[in-house]
PDB file of C-alpha atoms in Angstrom:
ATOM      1  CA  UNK A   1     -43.993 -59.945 -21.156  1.00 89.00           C
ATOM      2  CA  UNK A   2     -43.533 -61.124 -17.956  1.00 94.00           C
ATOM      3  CA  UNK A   3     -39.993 -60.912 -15.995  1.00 93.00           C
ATOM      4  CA  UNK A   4     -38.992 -64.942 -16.531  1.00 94.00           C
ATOM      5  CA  UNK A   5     -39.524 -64.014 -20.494  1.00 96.00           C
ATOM      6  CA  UNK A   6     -37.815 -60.926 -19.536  1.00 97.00           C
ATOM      7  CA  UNK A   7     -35.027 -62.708 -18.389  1.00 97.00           C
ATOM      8  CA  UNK A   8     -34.695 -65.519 -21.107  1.00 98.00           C
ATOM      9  CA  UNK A   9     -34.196 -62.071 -23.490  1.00 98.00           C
ATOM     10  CA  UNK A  10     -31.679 -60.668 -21.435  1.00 98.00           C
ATOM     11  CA  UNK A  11     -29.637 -64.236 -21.064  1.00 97.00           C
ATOM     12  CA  UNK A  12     -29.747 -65.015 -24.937  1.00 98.00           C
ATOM     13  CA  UNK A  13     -28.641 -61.347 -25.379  1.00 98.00           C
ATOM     14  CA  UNK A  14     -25.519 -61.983 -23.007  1.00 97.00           C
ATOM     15  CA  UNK A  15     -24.714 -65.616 -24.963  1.00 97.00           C
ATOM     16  CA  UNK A  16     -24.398 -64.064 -28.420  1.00 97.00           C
ATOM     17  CA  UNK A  17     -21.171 -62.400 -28.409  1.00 97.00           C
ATOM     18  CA  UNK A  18     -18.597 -62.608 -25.454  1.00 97.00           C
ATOM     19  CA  UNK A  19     -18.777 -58.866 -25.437  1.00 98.00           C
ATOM     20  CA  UNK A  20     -21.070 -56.117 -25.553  1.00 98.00           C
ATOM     21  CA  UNK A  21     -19.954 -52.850 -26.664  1.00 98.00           C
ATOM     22  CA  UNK A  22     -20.421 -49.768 -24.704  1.00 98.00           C
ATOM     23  CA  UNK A  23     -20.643 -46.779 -27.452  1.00 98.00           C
ATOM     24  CA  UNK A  24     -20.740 -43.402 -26.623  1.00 98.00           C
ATOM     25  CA  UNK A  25     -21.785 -41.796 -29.392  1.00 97.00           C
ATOM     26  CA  UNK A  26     -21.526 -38.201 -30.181  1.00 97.00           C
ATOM     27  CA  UNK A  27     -22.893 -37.854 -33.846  1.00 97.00           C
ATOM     28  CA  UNK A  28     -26.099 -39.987 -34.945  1.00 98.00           C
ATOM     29  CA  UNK A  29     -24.578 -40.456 -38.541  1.00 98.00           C
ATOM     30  CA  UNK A  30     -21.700 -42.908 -37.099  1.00 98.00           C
ATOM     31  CA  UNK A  31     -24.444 -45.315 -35.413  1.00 98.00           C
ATOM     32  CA  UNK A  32     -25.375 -47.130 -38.452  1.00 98.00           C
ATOM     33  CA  UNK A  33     -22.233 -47.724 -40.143  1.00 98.00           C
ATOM     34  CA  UNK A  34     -20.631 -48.857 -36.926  1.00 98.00           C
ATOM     35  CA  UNK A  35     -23.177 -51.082 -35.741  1.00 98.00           C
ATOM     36  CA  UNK A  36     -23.007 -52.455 -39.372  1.00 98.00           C
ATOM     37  CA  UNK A  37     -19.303 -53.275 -38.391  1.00 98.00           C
ATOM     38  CA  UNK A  38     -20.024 -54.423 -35.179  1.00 98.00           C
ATOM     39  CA  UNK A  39     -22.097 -57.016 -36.532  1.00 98.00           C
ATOM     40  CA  UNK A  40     -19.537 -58.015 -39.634  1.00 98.00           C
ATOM     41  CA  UNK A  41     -16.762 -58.474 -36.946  1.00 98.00           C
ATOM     42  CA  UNK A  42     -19.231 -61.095 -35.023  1.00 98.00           C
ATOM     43  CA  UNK A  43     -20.636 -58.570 -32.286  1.00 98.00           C
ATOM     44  CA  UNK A  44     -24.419 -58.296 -32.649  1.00 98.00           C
ATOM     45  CA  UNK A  45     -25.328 -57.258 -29.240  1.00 98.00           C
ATOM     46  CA  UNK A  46     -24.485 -53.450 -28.940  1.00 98.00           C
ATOM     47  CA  UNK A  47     -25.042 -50.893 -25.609  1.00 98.00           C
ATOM     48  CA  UNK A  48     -25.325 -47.257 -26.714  1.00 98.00           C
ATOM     49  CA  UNK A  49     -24.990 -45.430 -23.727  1.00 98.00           C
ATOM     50  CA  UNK A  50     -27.326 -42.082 -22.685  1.00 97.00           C
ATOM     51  CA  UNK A  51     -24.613 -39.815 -22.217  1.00 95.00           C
ATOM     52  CA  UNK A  52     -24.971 -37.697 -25.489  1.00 97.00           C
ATOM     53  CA  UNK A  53     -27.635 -35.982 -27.380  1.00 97.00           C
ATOM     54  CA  UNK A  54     -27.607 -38.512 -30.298  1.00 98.00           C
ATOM     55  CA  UNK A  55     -27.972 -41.452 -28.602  1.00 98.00           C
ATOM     56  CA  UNK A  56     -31.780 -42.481 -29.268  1.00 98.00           C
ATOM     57  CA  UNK A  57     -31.265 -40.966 -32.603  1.00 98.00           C
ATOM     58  CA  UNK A  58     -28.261 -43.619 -32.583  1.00 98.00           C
ATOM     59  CA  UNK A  59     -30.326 -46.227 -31.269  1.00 98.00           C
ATOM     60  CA  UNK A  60     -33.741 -45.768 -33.891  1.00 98.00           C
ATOM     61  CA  UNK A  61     -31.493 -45.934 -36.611  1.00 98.00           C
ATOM     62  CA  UNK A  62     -29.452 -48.828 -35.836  1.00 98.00           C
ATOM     63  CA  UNK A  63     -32.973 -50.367 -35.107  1.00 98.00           C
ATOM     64  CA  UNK A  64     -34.396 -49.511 -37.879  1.00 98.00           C
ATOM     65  CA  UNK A  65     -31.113 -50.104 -40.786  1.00 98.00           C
ATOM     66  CA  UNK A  66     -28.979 -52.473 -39.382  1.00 98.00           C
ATOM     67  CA  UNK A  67     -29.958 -56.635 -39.884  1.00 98.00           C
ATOM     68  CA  UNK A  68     -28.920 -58.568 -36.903  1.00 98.00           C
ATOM     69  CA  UNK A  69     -28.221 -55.684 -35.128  1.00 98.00           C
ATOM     70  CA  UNK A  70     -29.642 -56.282 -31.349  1.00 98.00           C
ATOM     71  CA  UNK A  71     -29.619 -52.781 -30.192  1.00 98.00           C
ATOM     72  CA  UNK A  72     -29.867 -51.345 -26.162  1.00 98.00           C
ATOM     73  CA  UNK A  73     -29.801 -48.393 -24.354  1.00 98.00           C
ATOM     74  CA  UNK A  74     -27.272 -48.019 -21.397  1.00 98.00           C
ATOM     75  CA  UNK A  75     -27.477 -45.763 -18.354  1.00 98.00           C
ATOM     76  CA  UNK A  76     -30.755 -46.008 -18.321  1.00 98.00           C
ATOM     77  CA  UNK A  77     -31.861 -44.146 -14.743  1.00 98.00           C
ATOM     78  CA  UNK A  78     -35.537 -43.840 -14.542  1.00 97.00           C
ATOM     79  CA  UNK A  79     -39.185 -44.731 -16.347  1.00 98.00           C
ATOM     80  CA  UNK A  80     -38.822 -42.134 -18.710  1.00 98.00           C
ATOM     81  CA  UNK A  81     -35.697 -43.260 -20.294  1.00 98.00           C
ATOM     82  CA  UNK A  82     -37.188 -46.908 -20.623  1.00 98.00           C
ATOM     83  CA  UNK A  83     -40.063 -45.753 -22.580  1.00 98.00           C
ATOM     84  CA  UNK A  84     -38.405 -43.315 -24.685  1.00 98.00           C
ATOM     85  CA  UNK A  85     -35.674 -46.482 -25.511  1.00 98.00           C
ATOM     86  CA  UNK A  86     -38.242 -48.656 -25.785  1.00 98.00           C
ATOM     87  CA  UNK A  87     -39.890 -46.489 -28.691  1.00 98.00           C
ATOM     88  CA  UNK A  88     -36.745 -46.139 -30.153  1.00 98.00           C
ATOM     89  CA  UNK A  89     -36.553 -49.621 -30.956  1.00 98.00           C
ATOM     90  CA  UNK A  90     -34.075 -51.044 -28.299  1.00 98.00           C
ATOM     91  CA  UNK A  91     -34.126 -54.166 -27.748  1.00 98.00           C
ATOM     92  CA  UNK A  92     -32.675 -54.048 -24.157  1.00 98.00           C
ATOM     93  CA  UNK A  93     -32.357 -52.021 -21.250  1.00 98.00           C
ATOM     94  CA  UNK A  94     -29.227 -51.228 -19.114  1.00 98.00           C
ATOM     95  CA  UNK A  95     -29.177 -49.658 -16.017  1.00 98.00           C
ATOM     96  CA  UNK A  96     -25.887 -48.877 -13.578  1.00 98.00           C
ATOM     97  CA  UNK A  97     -27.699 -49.789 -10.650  1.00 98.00           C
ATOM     98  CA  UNK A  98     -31.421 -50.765  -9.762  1.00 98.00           C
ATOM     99  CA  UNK A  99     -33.386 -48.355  -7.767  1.00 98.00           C
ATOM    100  CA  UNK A 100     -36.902 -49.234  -6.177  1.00 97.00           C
ATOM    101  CA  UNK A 101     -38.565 -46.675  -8.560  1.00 97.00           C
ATOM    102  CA  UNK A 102     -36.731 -48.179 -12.045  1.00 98.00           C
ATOM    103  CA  UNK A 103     -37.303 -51.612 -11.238  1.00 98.00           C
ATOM    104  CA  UNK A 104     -41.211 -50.496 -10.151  1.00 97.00           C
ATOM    105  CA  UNK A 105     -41.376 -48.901 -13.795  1.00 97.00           C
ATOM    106  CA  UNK A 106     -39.564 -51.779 -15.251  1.00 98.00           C
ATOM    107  CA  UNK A 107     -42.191 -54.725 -13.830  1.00 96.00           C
ATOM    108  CA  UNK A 108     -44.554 -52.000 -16.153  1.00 95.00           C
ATOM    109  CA  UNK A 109     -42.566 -51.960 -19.328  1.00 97.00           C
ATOM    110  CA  UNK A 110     -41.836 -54.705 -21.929  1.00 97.00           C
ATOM    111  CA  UNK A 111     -38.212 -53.785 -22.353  1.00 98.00           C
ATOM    112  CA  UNK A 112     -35.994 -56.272 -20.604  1.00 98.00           C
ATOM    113  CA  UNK A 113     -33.816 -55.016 -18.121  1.00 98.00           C
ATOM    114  CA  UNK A 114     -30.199 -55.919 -17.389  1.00 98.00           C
ATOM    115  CA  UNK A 115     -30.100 -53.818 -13.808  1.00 98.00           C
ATOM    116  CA  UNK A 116     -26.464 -52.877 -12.510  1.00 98.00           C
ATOM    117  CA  UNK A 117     -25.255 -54.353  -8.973  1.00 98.00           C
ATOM    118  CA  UNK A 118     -22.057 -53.670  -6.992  1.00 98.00           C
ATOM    119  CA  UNK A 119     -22.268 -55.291  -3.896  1.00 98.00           C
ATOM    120  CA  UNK A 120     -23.668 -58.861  -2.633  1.00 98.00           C
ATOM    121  CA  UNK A 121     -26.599 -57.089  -1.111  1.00 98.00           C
ATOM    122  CA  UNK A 122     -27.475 -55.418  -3.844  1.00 98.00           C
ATOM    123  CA  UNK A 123     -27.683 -58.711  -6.087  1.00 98.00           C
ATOM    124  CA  UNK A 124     -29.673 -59.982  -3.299  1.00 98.00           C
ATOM    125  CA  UNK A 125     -32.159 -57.770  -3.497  1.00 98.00           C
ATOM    126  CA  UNK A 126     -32.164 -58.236  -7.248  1.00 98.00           C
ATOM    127  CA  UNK A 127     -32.420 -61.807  -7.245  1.00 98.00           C
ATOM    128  CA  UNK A 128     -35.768 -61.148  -4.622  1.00 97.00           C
ATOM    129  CA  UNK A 129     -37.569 -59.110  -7.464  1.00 97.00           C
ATOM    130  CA  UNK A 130     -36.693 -62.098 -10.012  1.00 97.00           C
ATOM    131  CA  UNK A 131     -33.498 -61.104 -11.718  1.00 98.00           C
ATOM    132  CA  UNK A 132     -31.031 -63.605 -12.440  1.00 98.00           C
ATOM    133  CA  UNK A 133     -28.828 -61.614 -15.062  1.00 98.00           C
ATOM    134  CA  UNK A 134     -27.126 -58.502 -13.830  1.00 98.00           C
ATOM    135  CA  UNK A 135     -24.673 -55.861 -15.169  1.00 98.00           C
ATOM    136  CA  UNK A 136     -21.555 -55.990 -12.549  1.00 98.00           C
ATOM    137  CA  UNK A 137     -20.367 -52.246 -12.277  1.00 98.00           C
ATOM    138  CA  UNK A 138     -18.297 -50.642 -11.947  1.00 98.00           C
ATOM    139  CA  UNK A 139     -16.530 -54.142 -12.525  1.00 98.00           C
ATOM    140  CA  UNK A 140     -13.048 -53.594 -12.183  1.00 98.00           C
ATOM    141  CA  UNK A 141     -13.058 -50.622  -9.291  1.00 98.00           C
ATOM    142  CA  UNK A 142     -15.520 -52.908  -7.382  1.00 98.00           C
ATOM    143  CA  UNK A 143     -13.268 -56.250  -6.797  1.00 98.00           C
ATOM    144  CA  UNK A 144     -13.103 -57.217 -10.437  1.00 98.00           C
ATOM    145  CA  UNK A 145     -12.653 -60.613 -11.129  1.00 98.00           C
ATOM    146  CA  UNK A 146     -12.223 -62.317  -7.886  1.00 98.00           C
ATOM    147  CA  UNK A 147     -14.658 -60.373  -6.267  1.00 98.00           C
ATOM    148  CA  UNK A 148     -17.325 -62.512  -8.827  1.00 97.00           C
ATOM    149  CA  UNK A 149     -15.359 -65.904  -8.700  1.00 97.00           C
ATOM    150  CA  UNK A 150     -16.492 -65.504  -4.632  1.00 98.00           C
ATOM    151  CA  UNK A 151     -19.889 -64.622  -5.664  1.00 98.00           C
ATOM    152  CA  UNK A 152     -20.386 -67.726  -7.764  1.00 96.00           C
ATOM    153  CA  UNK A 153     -20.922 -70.199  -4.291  1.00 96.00           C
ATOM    154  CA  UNK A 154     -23.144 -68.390  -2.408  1.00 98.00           C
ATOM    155  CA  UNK A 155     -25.328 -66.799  -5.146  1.00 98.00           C
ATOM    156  CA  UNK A 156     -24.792 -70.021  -7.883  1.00 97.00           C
ATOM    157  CA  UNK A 157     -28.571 -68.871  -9.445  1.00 97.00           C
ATOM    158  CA  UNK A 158     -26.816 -65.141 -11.015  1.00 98.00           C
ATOM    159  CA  UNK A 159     -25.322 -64.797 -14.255  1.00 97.00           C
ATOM    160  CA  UNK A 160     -23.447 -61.511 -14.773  1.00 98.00           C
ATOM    161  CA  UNK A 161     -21.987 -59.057 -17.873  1.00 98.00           C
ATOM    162  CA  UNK A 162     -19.268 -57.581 -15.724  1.00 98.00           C
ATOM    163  CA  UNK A 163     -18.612 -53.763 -17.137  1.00 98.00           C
ATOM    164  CA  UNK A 164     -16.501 -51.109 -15.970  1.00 98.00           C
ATOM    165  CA  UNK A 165     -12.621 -50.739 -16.079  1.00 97.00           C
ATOM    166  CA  UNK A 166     -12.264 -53.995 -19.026  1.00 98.00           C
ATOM    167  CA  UNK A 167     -10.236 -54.165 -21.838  1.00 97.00           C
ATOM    168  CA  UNK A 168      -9.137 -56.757 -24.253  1.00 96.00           C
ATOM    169  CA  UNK A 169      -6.074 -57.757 -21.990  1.00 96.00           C
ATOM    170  CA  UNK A 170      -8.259 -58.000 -18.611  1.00 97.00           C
ATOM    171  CA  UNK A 171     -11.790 -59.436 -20.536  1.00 97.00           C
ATOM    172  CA  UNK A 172     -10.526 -63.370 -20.137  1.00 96.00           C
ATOM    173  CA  UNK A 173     -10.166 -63.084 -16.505  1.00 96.00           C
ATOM    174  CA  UNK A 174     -13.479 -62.424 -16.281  1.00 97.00           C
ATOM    175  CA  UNK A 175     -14.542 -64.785 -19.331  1.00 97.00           C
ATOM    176  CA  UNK A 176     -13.256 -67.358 -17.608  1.00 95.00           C
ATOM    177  CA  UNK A 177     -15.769 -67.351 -14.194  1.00 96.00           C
ATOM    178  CA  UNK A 178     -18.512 -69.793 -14.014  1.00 94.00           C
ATOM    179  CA  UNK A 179     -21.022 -66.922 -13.543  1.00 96.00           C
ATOM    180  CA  UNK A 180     -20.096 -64.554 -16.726  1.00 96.00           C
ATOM    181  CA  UNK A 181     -21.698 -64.981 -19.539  1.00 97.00           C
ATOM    182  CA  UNK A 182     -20.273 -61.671 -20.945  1.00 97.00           C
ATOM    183  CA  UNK A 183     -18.132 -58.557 -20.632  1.00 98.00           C
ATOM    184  CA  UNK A 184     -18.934 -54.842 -21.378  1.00 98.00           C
ATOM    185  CA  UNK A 185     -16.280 -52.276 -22.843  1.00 97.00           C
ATOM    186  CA  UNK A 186     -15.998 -49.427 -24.232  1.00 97.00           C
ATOM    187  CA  UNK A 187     -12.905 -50.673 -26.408  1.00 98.00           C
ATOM    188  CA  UNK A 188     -14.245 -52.304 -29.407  1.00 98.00           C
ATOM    189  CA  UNK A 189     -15.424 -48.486 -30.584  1.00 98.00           C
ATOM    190  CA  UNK A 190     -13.000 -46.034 -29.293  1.00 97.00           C
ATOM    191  CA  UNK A 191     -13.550 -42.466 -29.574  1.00 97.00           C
ATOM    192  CA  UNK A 192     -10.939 -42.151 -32.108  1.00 97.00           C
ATOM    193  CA  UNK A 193     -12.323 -44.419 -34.920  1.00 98.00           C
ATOM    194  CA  UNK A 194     -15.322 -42.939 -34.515  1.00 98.00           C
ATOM    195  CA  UNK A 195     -14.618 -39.801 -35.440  1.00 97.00           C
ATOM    196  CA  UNK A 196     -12.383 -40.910 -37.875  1.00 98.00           C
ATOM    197  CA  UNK A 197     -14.906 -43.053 -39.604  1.00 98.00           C
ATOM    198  CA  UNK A 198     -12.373 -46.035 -39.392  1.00 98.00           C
ATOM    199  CA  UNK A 199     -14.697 -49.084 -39.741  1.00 98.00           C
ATOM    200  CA  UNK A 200     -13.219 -51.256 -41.012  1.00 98.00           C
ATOM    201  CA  UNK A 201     -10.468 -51.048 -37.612  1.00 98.00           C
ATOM    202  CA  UNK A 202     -13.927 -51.037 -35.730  1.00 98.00           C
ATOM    203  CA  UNK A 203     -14.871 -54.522 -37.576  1.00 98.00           C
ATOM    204  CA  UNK A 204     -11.278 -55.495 -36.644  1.00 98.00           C
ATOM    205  CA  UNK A 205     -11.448 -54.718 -32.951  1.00 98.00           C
ATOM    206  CA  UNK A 206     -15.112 -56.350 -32.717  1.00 98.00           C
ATOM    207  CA  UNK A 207     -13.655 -59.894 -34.698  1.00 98.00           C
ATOM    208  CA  UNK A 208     -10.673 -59.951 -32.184  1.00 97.00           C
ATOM    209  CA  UNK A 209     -13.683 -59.568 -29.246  1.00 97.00           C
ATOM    210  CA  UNK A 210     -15.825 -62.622 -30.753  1.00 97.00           C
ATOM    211  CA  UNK A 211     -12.960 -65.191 -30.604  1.00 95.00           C
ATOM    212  CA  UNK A 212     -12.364 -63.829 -27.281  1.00 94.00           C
ATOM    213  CA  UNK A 213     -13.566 -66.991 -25.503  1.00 74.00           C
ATOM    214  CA  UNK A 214     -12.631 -69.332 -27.729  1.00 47.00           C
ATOM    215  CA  UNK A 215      -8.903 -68.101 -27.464  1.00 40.00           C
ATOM    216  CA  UNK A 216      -8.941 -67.985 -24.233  1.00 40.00           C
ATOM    217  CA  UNK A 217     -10.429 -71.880 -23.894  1.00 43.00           C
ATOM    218  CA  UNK A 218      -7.817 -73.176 -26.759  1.00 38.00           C
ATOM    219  CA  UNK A 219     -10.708 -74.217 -28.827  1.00 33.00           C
TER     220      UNK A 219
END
């Protein structure tokens, strides 16, 4: 796969749901029944993050058990993390930022990458080695919403999931930019729920983040 099919994976990942969840997940058994709920409450796209032990454990299974479930792996920092998520099943890769080495590994690898960016120079550089879809982050602590509405003249060709610091209150702000085609958050599967095996409050949270842009727009 070459990066322009690359890319059309990564932008029809970012247009199915105006949100992608960021789980952390701390115990494998959780990942199926939540991603189950993710996807009832109109949230198909889901980011488990590489901060625990049972994420690719999370990740196969939800691959594996969970119809319509698109499945990535998040803070992903290096080649060996985008083969092992790749043979996990992922569908996606997300990175925070985009070193030389990652993206060299990444031109290697079939998974599509959705590399991280924080400053103008650094989507510069991305947009050199042929990305046009990039994670914002950290979104808020970086400039947040107008610091991407000022992006949008001079670098009209990028398309961004802003993620970092974004909740349900803050997510239209960013919904509403020219250049976002989605938001990432943590909220939609809080800590709490998880633990708690609450999913049908997960589904809830996840149907309140697919009419997200439609509220917003009055439509």
């Amino acid at each position: 796969m070459n990066q322009a099919d690359k890319q059309q994976v990564i932008e029809r990942t970012m247009r199915l749901a105006p949100v992608i969840p960021v789980v952390v997940i701390d115990d494998a058994r959780a990942a199926v029944p939540m991603a189950r709920a993710l996807v009832a409450g109109g949230i198909p796209a889901i980011e488990v993050t590489l901060r625990t032990a049972a994420a690719m454990e999370a990740v196969r299974a939800i691959a594996a058990e969970v119809e319509g479930a698109v499945v990535g792996v998040g803070t992903v920092l290096g080649e060996a993390d985008l083969r092992a998520a790749q043979q996990a099943g992922a569908r996606f890769a997300v990175s925070p930022g985009a070193t030389t080495r990652l993206l060299d590994a990444a031109e290697d690898i079939a998974l599509p990458l959705l590399p991280g960016a924080a400053t103008a120079s650094e989507a510069m550089a991305l947009l050199e080695r042929g990305y046009r879809h990039l994670k914002f982050f950290p979104a808020v602590p970086a400039g947040g919403a107008k610091l991407l509405a000022a992006w949008a003249g001079p670098l009209p060709q990028l398309r961004f999931c802003p993620t970092g610091g974004i909740g349900a209150a803050s997510a239209p702000d960013f919904l509403d930019l020219p250049n976002v085609l989605c938001v990432g958050g943590s909220w939609l599967t809080p800590a709490d729920k998880l633990v708690g095996a609450d999913w049908a409050g997960i589904e809830q949270l996840a149907r309140a983040a697919a009419g997200l842009r439609r509220a917003h727009a009055g439509t």
